Amino acid sequence: MEAQKSLKVECLTEDEAINLFKKKVGETTLNSHSDIPQLAEIAAKECQGLPLAIVTIGRAMADKKTPQEWERAIQMLKTYPSKFSGMGAHVFPVLKFSYDNLPNDTIKTCFLYLAIFPEDHEIWDEDLIFLWIGEGFLDGFVSIDEALNHGHHIIEHLKTVCLFENAEFDRVKMHDVIRDMALWLASEYRGNKNIILVEEVDTMEVHQVSKAKEAQRIYLSTSSLEELTIPPSFPNLLTLIVRSRGLGTFPSGFFHFTPVIKVLDLSNARITKLPTGIGKLVTLQYLNLLNTDLRELSPELATLKRLRYLLLEGSLEIIFKEVISHLSLLRVFSIRVKYMLSKRNYISSSTEEEVNYSRKADKAIYLHEDNKALLEELEGLEHINWVSLPIVGTLSFQKLLNSQKLQNAMRRLHLWNLEGISILQLPRINHLHSLAIYRCGELQDIKVNLENERGKRGFVADYIPNSIFYNLRSVHVNQLPKLLDLTWLIYIPSLEHLSVYHCESMEEVIGDASRVPENLGIFSRLESMNFYHLPNLRSISRRALPFPSLKTISVMECPNLRKLPLDSNSARNGLKRIRGESEWWQGLQWKDETIQLTFTPYFKEW
């Protein structure tokens, strides 16, 4: 309609929802029993602020005058919302209009897939997209990067049409009523109950769930994996997602009953050992072991000849030799390393004392030590094109420098313990998304090679779009006691997240950038910057920067940082929070009082 401005109609607040719901129920019904007003509030909350659902359900409850009727109705809303009066006839068909107008079947399939997770579940964007890739929804793309980019496009489109919702920190979720509609679409409306089956079964007595035998996709949740009962045969099961809130081992023999499983997601299952029999899953293509407590990757994995995507947790310490080299179809190999800022800095890595429990020096690769052998196995894989892992030690780093194939595949690079290196010349890694440099005691300076194919050098505006680090979005440096500055970051045009911890010698983050034009936009895409235990830090930047994308600043144990590179035009678009110690904030120096008053409302004490 060529409107000049579009406004998103938000869901009602809880009070607004309750008031509208009670209005549709009517005073006569509300006054028919003293328990009903409280039950009405419970029912209203089930609508999650969606006006269409509030009106429909409120009208349906108008003739129910006893608490027992209300309690039965609320239970139906919680368990079988599609069967509640008016939902299938009035609410879902209206919501279905948005679904029907999605551009293609791929987006429709990706939308329905999120309904496999329980109500209010939030999932990282990238984790969801990798599941879509593992399921084969995005198989039309040659590279993983193209598939990931398209996945992000799908998520943004689904948010635009209000079928997905934003959650914090690059996560996404589905409104409860939208999820109910998705399950209705996937089963009752289409007359096919096998597309998606969600079974959040805390008792895990799967054999009691009669529908499970026919399910294609199942989500299971339990408080303890030891309680899991061995199920009957699942001849149609393609996808199994398991979550556990307690530590444990997977029951022996479970996978004898899943002959055609393609996707196995045990992330957040808190397992300490790989399930016995996992090597029997000859059809498996996607295996997610993120956020587990695995220390050792079993040799049994070498039999998974069709495996294409392997996602591992940074707590992993041992991979047996020639396991990875046997996975001939592997495309994605990722070890996710977590870095968190807290009063005690934490990194997901192991101490020497923790890994001596199982040394088999001739048969295993120890990830906390030199892991050159792992890089050699990855290099030998024909189809590998997306790699994320820690590279430990100078020999391993040299292996990366000598392998163009590994550099082309590297997406997240974590450099640890580069002994004897005082000047780090970063290699040309065009597709690198994330860089972490950790525990390099001699490192003083980091450099980038600014020479492009035509032999030009220097920092000029028209060079940046072709930068060798154009895709680099996150930089984390930690425990580099001799590092002097990070001035090389001015050459990273797409940087979004910067964290600098335990760099005791650093006095400036950005040093002399006088030759960089002021209109070029240093840190123009930076969203967050974190500085922790930098006792000599005096400056982030010598001049104030506009920071058009900045959302958060976190500062801890930086007593000499007395100025922030902010002026009245800085961070005007989206700043949400500045965190630090109260004493540090009170001691900051500002160019004028107006700037101080501008940023004071954003300060939150640690």
Coordinates of C-alpha atoms in Angstrom, one line a residue:
M1 CA 0.0 0.0 0.0
E2 CA 3.1 2.2 -0.2
A3 CA 2.7 3.3 3.5
Q4 CA 5.3 5.8 4.7
K5 CA 5.7 4.0 8.0
S6 CA 5.0 0.5 9.3
L7 CA 4.1 -0.1 13.0
K8 CA 4.5 -3.5 14.6
V9 CA 1.4 -4.3 16.8
E10 CA 2.9 -5.7 20.0
C11 CA 1.3 -8.2 22.3
L12 CA -0.7 -6.9 25.3
T13 CA 0.9 -6.6 28.7
E14 CA -0.3 -9.0 31.3
D15 CA -2.6 -6.5 32.9
E16 CA -4.0 -5.4 29.6
A17 CA -4.6 -9.1 28.6
I18 CA -6.4 -9.9 31.8
N19 CA -8.6 -6.9 31.5
L20 CA -9.6 -7.7 27.9
F21 CA -10.1 -11.3 28.8
K22 CA -12.4 -10.5 31.7
K23 CA -14.4 -8.1 29.5
K24 CA -15.1 -10.8 27.0
V25 CA -16.0 -13.3 29.7
G26 CA -18.5 -10.9 31.2
E27 CA -19.4 -9.9 34.8
T28 CA -22.1 -12.4 35.1
T29 CA -19.7 -15.3 34.7
L30 CA -17.0 -13.8 36.7
N31 CA -19.4 -13.3 39.6
S32 CA -20.9 -16.8 39.4
H33 CA -18.2 -18.2 41.8
S34 CA -15.5 -16.7 43.9
D35 CA -12.8 -18.8 42.3
I36 CA -13.5 -17.8 38.8
P37 CA -11.8 -14.4 38.7
Q38 CA -8.5 -16.0 39.7
L39 CA -9.0 -18.8 37.2
A40 CA -9.8 -16.2 34.5
E41 CA -6.4 -14.6 35.1
I42 CA -4.7 -18.0 34.7
A43 CA -6.6 -18.6 31.4
A44 CA -5.7 -15.1 30.2
K45 CA -2.0 -15.7 30.8
E46 CA -2.2 -18.8 28.6
C47 CA -3.0 -16.5 25.6
Q48 CA 0.5 -14.8 26.1
G49 CA -0.9 -11.4 25.2
L50 CA -2.2 -12.3 21.8
P51 CA -5.4 -10.3 21.3
L52 CA -7.0 -12.7 18.9
A53 CA -6.6 -15.6 21.3
I54 CA -7.7 -13.5 24.2
V55 CA -11.0 -12.6 22.5
T56 CA -11.7 -16.1 21.2
I57 CA -11.0 -17.9 24.4
G58 CA -12.7 -15.2 26.5
R59 CA -15.9 -15.6 24.5
A60 CA -15.7 -19.4 24.7
M61 CA -15.5 -19.2 28.5
A62 CA -18.5 -16.8 28.9
D63 CA -21.0 -19.6 29.6
K64 CA -18.8 -21.6 32.0
K65 CA -20.1 -20.9 35.5
T66 CA -18.3 -23.5 37.7
P67 CA -14.7 -23.7 38.8
Q68 CA -14.6 -27.3 37.6
E69 CA -15.4 -26.2 34.0
W70 CA -12.7 -23.6 34.1
E71 CA -10.1 -25.9 35.4
R72 CA -10.9 -28.5 32.7
A73 CA -10.7 -25.7 30.0
I74 CA -7.4 -24.4 31.3
Q75 CA -5.9 -27.9 31.3
M76 CA -7.0 -28.3 27.7
L77 CA -5.4 -25.0 26.8
K78 CA -2.2 -26.2 28.3
T79 CA -2.1 -29.7 26.7
Y80 CA -4.3 -29.7 23.6
P81 CA -4.9 -26.0 22.6
S82 CA -6.0 -26.9 19.0
K83 CA -9.0 -28.8 20.5
F84 CA -10.2 -25.8 22.6
S85 CA -13.4 -24.3 21.3
G86 CA -12.7 -21.6 18.7
M87 CA -9.0 -22.1 18.4
G88 CA -9.1 -24.4 15.4
A89 CA -12.1 -22.6 13.9
H90 CA -11.1 -19.0 14.4
V91 CA -7.7 -18.3 15.8
F92 CA -5.4 -20.7 13.9
P93 CA -7.0 -20.1 10.5
V94 CA -6.4 -16.3 10.9
L95 CA -2.8 -16.9 12.0
K96 CA -2.4 -19.4 9.2
F97 CA -2.7 -16.5 6.8
S98 CA 0.9 -15.4 7.7
Y99 CA 2.1 -19.0 7.2
D100 CA 0.3 -19.4 3.8
N101 CA 2.0 -16.2 2.5
L102 CA 5.5 -17.3 3.3
P103 CA 7.5 -17.1 0.0
N104 CA 8.3 -20.8 -0.4
D105 CA 8.2 -24.3 1.1
T106 CA 11.7 -24.1 2.6
I107 CA 10.7 -21.2 4.8
K108 CA 7.5 -22.9 5.8
T109 CA 9.4 -26.1 6.8
C110 CA 12.0 -24.1 8.8
F111 CA 9.1 -22.3 10.6
L112 CA 7.4 -25.5 11.5
Y113 CA 10.6 -27.1 12.7
L114 CA 11.0 -24.7 15.7
A115 CA 7.8 -26.1 17.1
I116 CA 9.7 -29.3 18.0
F117 CA 11.1 -27.4 21.0
P118 CA 8.9 -26.8 24.1
E119 CA 7.0 -23.6 25.0
D120 CA 9.1 -20.5 25.7
H121 CA 12.3 -22.2 24.5
E122 CA 15.0 -19.9 23.2
I123 CA 17.6 -21.1 20.8
W124 CA 20.7 -19.4 19.4
D125 CA 20.2 -18.4 15.8
E126 CA 23.2 -20.2 14.5
D127 CA 22.3 -23.4 16.4
L128 CA 18.9 -23.4 14.8
I129 CA 20.3 -22.8 11.3
F130 CA 22.8 -25.7 11.8
L131 CA 19.9 -27.9 12.6
W132 CA 18.1 -26.8 9.5
I133 CA 21.3 -27.6 7.5
G134 CA 21.6 -31.0 9.2
E135 CA 18.0 -31.8 8.3
G136 CA 18.8 -31.0 4.7
F137 CA 16.4 -28.0 4.5
L138 CA 19.2 -25.8 3.0
D139 CA 20.9 -28.4 0.7
G140 CA 20.6 -26.1 -2.3
F141 CA 23.6 -24.1 -1.4
V142 CA 27.2 -25.0 -2.4
S143 CA 28.9 -23.7 0.7
I144 CA 28.0 -23.8 4.4
D145 CA 28.5 -20.0 4.5
E146 CA 25.8 -19.5 1.9
A147 CA 23.5 -21.8 3.8
L148 CA 24.1 -20.0 7.0
N149 CA 23.5 -16.6 5.4
H150 CA 20.2 -17.9 3.9
G151 CA 19.3 -19.3 7.3
H152 CA 19.8 -15.8 8.9
H153 CA 17.6 -14.4 6.1
I154 CA 14.9 -16.9 6.9
I155 CA 15.0 -16.0 10.6
E156 CA 14.8 -12.3 9.9
H157 CA 11.8 -12.8 7.5
L158 CA 10.0 -14.9 10.0
K159 CA 10.5 -12.2 12.6
T160 CA 9.2 -9.6 10.2
V161 CA 5.9 -11.4 9.7
C162 CA 5.8 -12.0 13.5
L163 CA 6.0 -15.8 13.3
F164 CA 9.3 -15.7 15.2
E165 CA 10.2 -13.5 18.1
N166 CA 13.5 -11.9 19.2
A167 CA 15.1 -13.2 22.3
E168 CA 18.3 -11.8 23.9
F169 CA 21.8 -12.4 22.6
D170 CA 21.1 -13.5 19.0
R171 CA 18.5 -16.0 20.0
V172 CA 15.0 -16.7 18.7
K173 CA 11.8 -18.1 20.1
M174 CA 8.2 -18.7 19.1
H175 CA 5.1 -17.3 20.7
D176 CA 3.2 -20.0 22.5
V177 CA 0.0 -19.5 20.5
I178 CA 2.1 -19.4 17.2
R179 CA 3.7 -22.7 18.3
D180 CA 0.3 -24.2 19.0
M181 CA -0.7 -23.2 15.5
A182 CA 2.5 -24.7 14.0
L183 CA 1.8 -28.0 15.7
W184 CA -1.8 -27.9 14.5
L185 CA -0.5 -27.2 10.9
A186 CA 2.0 -30.0 11.2
S187 CA -0.5 -32.6 12.3
E188 CA -4.3 -32.1 12.5
Y189 CA -4.7 -29.6 9.7
R190 CA -2.6 -31.6 7.2
G191 CA -3.9 -34.9 8.5
N192 CA -0.3 -36.1 9.0
K193 CA 0.7 -36.7 12.6
N194 CA 4.2 -37.9 11.8
I195 CA 5.8 -34.6 10.7
I196 CA 6.7 -33.3 14.1
L197 CA 6.1 -34.9 17.5
V198 CA 7.0 -33.0 20.6
E199 CA 7.3 -35.1 23.7
E200 CA 8.7 -33.2 26.7
V201 CA 8.5 -36.3 29.0
D202 CA 10.1 -35.6 32.3
T203 CA 9.7 -39.3 33.4
M204 CA 11.2 -40.4 30.1
E205 CA 9.0 -43.6 30.0
V206 CA 8.9 -43.4 26.3
H207 CA 7.4 -46.8 25.8
Q208 CA 4.2 -45.4 27.4
V209 CA 3.9 -42.8 24.6
S210 CA 2.0 -44.7 21.9
K211 CA 2.6 -42.0 19.2
A212 CA 6.3 -42.3 19.6
K213 CA 6.5 -45.4 17.4
E214 CA 5.4 -43.4 14.4
A215 CA 7.2 -40.2 15.1
Q216 CA 9.7 -38.7 12.7
R217 CA 11.1 -36.1 15.1
I218 CA 11.1 -36.2 18.9
Y219 CA 12.2 -33.8 21.6
L220 CA 12.8 -35.4 25.0
S221 CA 13.5 -33.8 28.3
T222 CA 14.5 -35.4 31.6
S223 CA 16.0 -34.5 34.9
S224 CA 18.4 -37.5 34.8
L225 CA 19.5 -39.6 31.8
E226 CA 19.7 -42.7 34.1
E227 CA 15.9 -42.6 34.3
L228 CA 15.5 -43.1 30.5
T229 CA 13.7 -46.3 29.7
I230 CA 14.8 -48.2 26.6
P231 CA 12.1 -47.5 24.0
P232 CA 10.4 -49.8 21.4
S233 CA 11.5 -49.6 17.8
F234 CA 11.4 -46.2 16.2
P235 CA 11.4 -47.3 12.5
N236 CA 10.6 -43.7 11.2
L237 CA 12.6 -41.6 13.6
L238 CA 14.8 -39.1 11.7
T239 CA 15.6 -36.6 14.4
L240 CA 16.1 -37.0 18.2
I241 CA 16.8 -34.0 20.4
V242 CA 17.5 -34.9 24.1
R243 CA 17.9 -32.4 27.0
S244 CA 18.9 -33.4 30.5
R245 CA 19.2 -31.2 33.6
G246 CA 21.5 -33.6 35.4
L247 CA 24.8 -35.3 34.7
G248 CA 24.7 -38.8 33.5
T249 CA 25.4 -41.4 30.8
F250 CA 23.1 -42.4 28.0
P251 CA 21.4 -45.8 28.6
S252 CA 23.1 -48.7 26.9
G253 CA 21.4 -50.1 23.8
F254 CA 19.1 -47.1 23.2
F255 CA 20.2 -46.6 19.6
H256 CA 19.5 -50.2 18.6
F257 CA 15.9 -49.0 18.1
T258 CA 16.6 -46.0 15.7
P259 CA 17.7 -47.6 12.4
V260 CA 17.2 -44.6 10.1
I261 CA 18.1 -41.6 12.4
K262 CA 19.7 -38.8 10.6
V263 CA 20.0 -36.0 13.2
L264 CA 21.1 -36.5 16.8
D265 CA 21.2 -33.5 19.1
L266 CA 22.5 -34.2 22.6
S267 CA 23.6 -30.6 23.3
N268 CA 22.7 -29.7 26.9
A269 CA 22.1 -33.3 27.7
R270 CA 25.0 -33.1 30.2
I271 CA 26.4 -36.5 29.2
T272 CA 29.9 -37.5 30.5
K273 CA 30.4 -40.4 28.0
L274 CA 29.2 -41.0 24.5
P275 CA 26.2 -43.4 24.3
T276 CA 27.2 -47.0 23.9
G277 CA 26.2 -48.2 20.4
I278 CA 26.4 -44.7 18.8
G279 CA 28.7 -46.3 16.2
K280 CA 25.7 -48.3 14.9
L281 CA 23.9 -45.2 13.6
V282 CA 25.1 -45.7 10.1
T283 CA 22.6 -43.2 8.7
L284 CA 23.6 -40.4 11.0
Q285 CA 24.6 -37.1 9.3
Y286 CA 24.4 -34.6 12.1
L287 CA 25.8 -34.9 15.6
N288 CA 25.6 -32.1 18.2
L289 CA 27.5 -32.6 21.4
L290 CA 27.7 -28.9 22.5
N291 CA 27.3 -28.0 26.2
T292 CA 28.0 -31.6 27.3
D293 CA 30.6 -32.8 29.8
L294 CA 32.5 -35.1 27.5
R295 CA 36.2 -35.4 28.0
E296 CA 36.9 -38.1 25.4
L297 CA 35.7 -38.7 21.9
S298 CA 35.3 -42.4 21.5
P299 CA 36.9 -44.4 18.6
E300 CA 33.4 -45.7 17.9
L301 CA 32.6 -42.5 16.1
A302 CA 34.9 -43.6 13.2
T303 CA 32.2 -45.9 12.0
L304 CA 29.8 -43.0 11.2
K305 CA 30.7 -42.9 7.5
R306 CA 27.8 -40.6 6.5
L307 CA 28.4 -38.0 9.2
R308 CA 28.6 -34.5 7.7
Y309 CA 28.3 -32.2 10.7
L310 CA 30.1 -32.7 14.0
L311 CA 29.7 -30.0 16.7
L312 CA 31.7 -30.5 19.9
E313 CA 32.2 -28.7 23.2
G314 CA 35.3 -27.0 24.4
S315 CA 35.5 -29.2 27.5
L316 CA 36.6 -32.0 25.2
E317 CA 40.2 -33.1 25.9
I318 CA 40.9 -36.2 24.0
I319 CA 40.2 -37.3 20.4
F320 CA 41.5 -40.7 19.4
K321 CA 43.7 -40.7 16.4
E322 CA 42.3 -41.5 13.0
V323 CA 38.7 -41.0 14.2
I324 CA 38.3 -37.7 12.3
S325 CA 40.1 -38.9 9.2
H326 CA 37.6 -41.8 8.8
L327 CA 34.7 -39.4 8.6
S328 CA 35.2 -39.0 4.8
L329 CA 32.0 -37.0 4.2
L330 CA 32.6 -34.5 7.0
R331 CA 31.9 -30.9 6.0
V332 CA 31.7 -29.1 9.3
F333 CA 34.0 -29.7 12.3
S334 CA 33.5 -27.4 15.3
I335 CA 34.8 -27.2 18.8
R336 CA 33.1 -24.4 20.5
V337 CA 35.2 -22.6 23.2
K338 CA 33.3 -20.4 25.6
Y339 CA 34.7 -17.2 27.2
M340 CA 32.8 -15.5 30.0
L341 CA 33.5 -12.4 32.0
S342 CA 32.9 -12.7 35.8
K343 CA 34.6 -11.8 39.0
R344 CA 36.8 -14.9 38.4
N345 CA 37.7 -15.0 34.7
Y346 CA 36.8 -18.3 33.2
I347 CA 37.8 -20.0 30.0
S348 CA 36.5 -23.4 28.9
S349 CA 39.9 -25.2 29.0
S350 CA 41.5 -27.9 31.0
T351 CA 44.3 -27.8 33.6
E352 CA 47.1 -30.3 33.4
E353 CA 45.9 -32.1 36.5
E354 CA 42.5 -32.7 35.1
V355 CA 43.6 -34.6 32.0
N356 CA 46.0 -37.2 33.3
Y357 CA 43.2 -39.7 34.0
S358 CA 43.4 -41.4 30.7
R359 CA 46.7 -40.9 28.9
K360 CA 47.3 -43.1 25.9
A361 CA 50.0 -41.2 24.2
D362 CA 50.3 -43.2 21.0
K363 CA 46.6 -43.4 20.3
A364 CA 45.1 -40.0 21.2
I365 CA 45.3 -36.3 20.4
Y366 CA 45.2 -34.1 23.5
L367 CA 43.5 -30.9 22.6
H368 CA 45.0 -28.8 25.4
E369 CA 48.5 -29.6 24.0
D370 CA 50.0 -29.4 20.5
N371 CA 47.2 -30.6 18.2
K372 CA 49.0 -30.6 14.9
A373 CA 47.9 -34.2 14.3
L374 CA 44.2 -33.2 14.4
L375 CA 44.9 -30.4 11.8
E376 CA 46.5 -33.0 9.6
E377 CA 43.5 -35.3 9.8
L378 CA 41.1 -32.4 9.0
E379 CA 43.3 -31.3 6.1
G380 CA 43.0 -34.8 4.6
L381 CA 39.2 -34.7 4.4
E382 CA 38.0 -34.0 0.9
H383 CA 34.7 -32.2 1.7
I384 CA 35.7 -30.2 4.8
N385 CA 34.9 -26.5 4.4
W386 CA 33.9 -25.1 7.8
V387 CA 36.2 -25.5 10.8
S388 CA 36.2 -24.0 14.3
L389 CA 38.7 -25.2 16.9
P390 CA 41.5 -24.2 19.3
I391 CA 45.0 -24.3 17.8
V392 CA 47.4 -25.0 20.6
G393 CA 51.2 -24.4 20.4
T394 CA 53.6 -23.0 17.8
L395 CA 53.9 -26.2 15.8
S396 CA 50.1 -26.4 15.3
F397 CA 50.0 -22.7 14.3
Q398 CA 52.8 -23.3 11.8
K399 CA 50.7 -26.1 10.3
L400 CA 47.9 -23.7 9.8
L401 CA 50.2 -21.2 8.2
N402 CA 51.4 -23.8 5.7
S403 CA 47.9 -25.1 4.7
Q404 CA 45.8 -23.0 2.4
K405 CA 43.0 -25.6 2.7
L406 CA 42.8 -25.2 6.4
Q407 CA 42.9 -21.4 6.2
N408 CA 40.1 -21.4 3.6
A409 CA 38.0 -23.6 5.9
M410 CA 38.7 -21.8 9.2
R411 CA 35.7 -19.8 10.6
R412 CA 36.5 -19.5 14.3
L413 CA 40.2 -19.5 15.2
H414 CA 41.4 -19.9 18.8
L415 CA 45.2 -19.5 19.3
W416 CA 46.6 -20.8 22.6
N417 CA 50.1 -21.0 24.0
L418 CA 52.1 -19.7 21.1
E419 CA 55.4 -19.9 23.0
G420 CA 58.3 -17.9 21.8
I421 CA 56.2 -15.6 19.5
S422 CA 56.5 -11.9 20.4
I423 CA 55.1 -10.5 17.1
L424 CA 52.1 -12.3 15.6
Q425 CA 51.6 -11.9 11.9
L426 CA 48.0 -13.0 11.3
P427 CA 47.6 -15.2 8.2
R428 CA 45.2 -14.3 5.4
I429 CA 42.0 -16.0 6.4
N430 CA 39.2 -14.5 4.2
H431 CA 36.3 -16.2 5.8
L432 CA 37.2 -15.9 9.5
H433 CA 34.3 -15.0 11.7
S434 CA 35.8 -15.1 15.2
L435 CA 39.4 -14.8 16.6
A436 CA 40.5 -15.6 20.1
I437 CA 44.1 -15.3 21.3
Y438 CA 44.8 -16.8 24.7
R439 CA 47.7 -17.4 27.1
C440 CA 50.6 -16.3 24.9
G441 CA 53.1 -15.0 27.5
E442 CA 55.6 -13.4 25.1
L443 CA 53.3 -11.8 22.6
Q444 CA 53.8 -8.0 22.4
D445 CA 52.3 -7.0 19.0
I446 CA 49.8 -8.3 16.5
K447 CA 50.1 -7.3 12.8
V448 CA 48.0 -7.8 9.7
N449 CA 49.2 -8.0 6.1
L450 CA 47.6 -5.1 4.3
E451 CA 48.9 -6.0 0.9
N452 CA 46.2 -6.9 -1.6
E453 CA 46.5 -8.6 -4.9
R454 CA 47.6 -5.4 -6.7
G455 CA 50.3 -4.7 -4.2
K456 CA 48.7 -1.7 -2.5
R457 CA 49.4 -1.0 1.1
G458 CA 47.9 1.3 3.6
F459 CA 44.5 2.1 5.1
V460 CA 42.2 3.7 2.5
A461 CA 38.4 3.8 2.5
D462 CA 38.0 1.9 -0.8
Y463 CA 40.2 -0.9 0.5
I464 CA 38.1 -1.9 3.4
P465 CA 35.3 -3.7 1.6
N466 CA 38.0 -6.0 0.2
S467 CA 39.8 -6.4 3.5
I468 CA 41.2 -9.9 4.2
F469 CA 39.4 -9.7 7.5
Y470 CA 36.1 -8.3 6.2
N471 CA 34.1 -11.2 7.7
L472 CA 35.7 -11.0 11.2
R473 CA 33.1 -10.1 13.7
S474 CA 34.5 -11.1 17.1
V475 CA 37.9 -10.6 18.7
H476 CA 38.8 -11.9 22.2
V477 CA 42.2 -11.6 23.7
N478 CA 43.0 -13.0 27.2
Q479 CA 46.1 -13.5 29.3
L480 CA 48.6 -11.7 27.1
P481 CA 50.6 -10.0 29.8
K482 CA 53.1 -8.2 27.4
L483 CA 50.6 -7.1 24.7
L484 CA 50.9 -3.4 24.2
D485 CA 47.8 -2.4 22.1
L486 CA 45.3 -3.6 19.5
T487 CA 45.7 -0.8 17.0
W488 CA 45.4 -3.4 14.2
L489 CA 41.7 -3.5 14.9
I490 CA 41.2 -0.4 12.9
Y491 CA 41.6 -2.7 9.8
I492 CA 38.6 -4.8 10.9
P493 CA 35.6 -3.1 9.3
S494 CA 32.9 -5.6 10.4
L495 CA 34.0 -6.0 14.1
E496 CA 30.9 -6.4 16.3
H497 CA 32.3 -7.8 19.6
L498 CA 35.6 -7.0 21.4
S499 CA 36.8 -8.5 24.7
V500 CA 40.1 -7.8 26.3
Y501 CA 41.1 -9.6 29.5
H502 CA 44.2 -9.8 31.6
C503 CA 46.6 -7.8 29.4
E504 CA 48.6 -6.2 32.2
S505 CA 51.0 -4.1 29.9
M506 CA 48.3 -2.6 27.7
E507 CA 47.9 1.2 28.0
E508 CA 45.9 1.8 24.9
V509 CA 43.4 -0.3 22.9
I510 CA 43.8 1.8 19.8
G511 CA 47.1 3.6 19.6
D512 CA 48.1 6.1 16.9
A513 CA 45.3 6.2 14.3
S514 CA 46.0 9.8 13.1
R515 CA 46.4 8.7 9.5
V516 CA 42.9 7.2 9.5
P517 CA 40.3 9.7 8.2
E518 CA 37.8 10.7 10.8
N519 CA 34.9 9.9 8.5
L520 CA 36.1 6.3 7.8
G521 CA 34.2 4.8 10.7
I522 CA 36.4 2.9 13.1
F523 CA 34.3 0.5 15.1
S524 CA 31.2 1.6 13.1
R525 CA 29.6 -1.9 13.6
L526 CA 30.9 -2.6 17.1
E527 CA 28.0 -3.7 19.4
S528 CA 29.8 -4.7 22.6
M529 CA 33.2 -4.1 24.2
N530 CA 34.5 -5.7 27.4
F531 CA 37.6 -4.8 29.3
Y532 CA 38.7 -6.7 32.4
H533 CA 41.8 -6.6 34.5
L534 CA 43.8 -4.1 32.5
P535 CA 45.6 -2.3 35.4
N536 CA 47.6 0.1 33.1
L537 CA 44.9 0.8 30.5
R538 CA 44.5 4.6 30.1
S539 CA 42.7 4.9 26.7
I540 CA 40.4 3.0 24.5
S541 CA 40.8 5.5 21.7
R542 CA 42.6 8.8 21.6
R543 CA 39.6 10.5 20.0
A544 CA 35.9 10.1 20.6
L545 CA 34.1 7.7 18.2
P546 CA 30.5 7.8 17.0
F547 CA 29.9 4.1 17.8
P548 CA 26.6 4.0 15.7
S549 CA 26.0 0.3 16.6
L550 CA 27.2 0.2 20.2
K551 CA 24.9 -1.5 22.7
T552 CA 27.0 -2.4 25.8
I553 CA 30.3 -1.4 27.4
S554 CA 31.7 -3.5 30.3
V555 CA 34.7 -2.4 32.4
M556 CA 36.1 -4.2 35.4
E557 CA 39.4 -3.7 37.3
C558 CA 40.7 -0.9 35.0
P559 CA 41.5 1.7 37.6
N560 CA 43.5 4.0 35.3
L561 CA 40.9 4.2 32.6
R562 CA 39.6 7.7 33.3
K563 CA 38.0 8.6 30.0
L564 CA 35.6 6.9 27.6
P565 CA 35.9 7.7 23.9
L566 CA 32.3 9.2 23.9
D567 CA 30.9 12.5 23.0
S568 CA 27.4 13.9 22.6
N569 CA 27.0 12.1 19.2
S570 CA 28.3 8.7 20.3
A571 CA 26.1 5.6 20.5
R572 CA 22.9 7.5 19.8
N573 CA 21.1 4.6 18.1
G574 CA 21.0 1.7 20.5
L575 CA 23.1 2.0 23.7
K576 CA 21.6 -0.2 26.4
R577 CA 24.1 -0.5 29.2
I578 CA 27.5 0.6 30.6
R579 CA 28.7 -1.8 33.4
G580 CA 31.5 -1.2 35.8
E581 CA 32.4 -0.6 39.5
S582 CA 30.7 2.4 41.1
E583 CA 34.0 3.9 42.2
W584 CA 35.4 3.7 38.6
W585 CA 32.3 5.4 37.2
Q586 CA 32.4 8.2 39.7
G587 CA 36.0 8.9 38.9
L588 CA 35.5 9.2 35.1
Q589 CA 36.4 12.5 33.5
W590 CA 34.1 14.0 30.9
K591 CA 34.6 16.7 28.4
D592 CA 31.5 18.5 29.7
E593 CA 28.6 17.9 32.1
T594 CA 26.1 17.4 29.2
I595 CA 27.9 14.3 28.0
Q596 CA 28.1 12.9 31.5
L597 CA 24.4 13.5 32.0
T598 CA 23.7 11.8 28.7
F599 CA 25.4 8.6 29.6
T600 CA 24.7 8.4 33.4
P601 CA 21.2 6.7 32.9
Y602 CA 22.9 3.8 31.1
F603 CA 25.3 2.9 33.9
K604 CA 24.7 -0.3 35.9
E605 CA 27.0 -1.3 38.7
W606 CA 28.7 -4.8 38.7

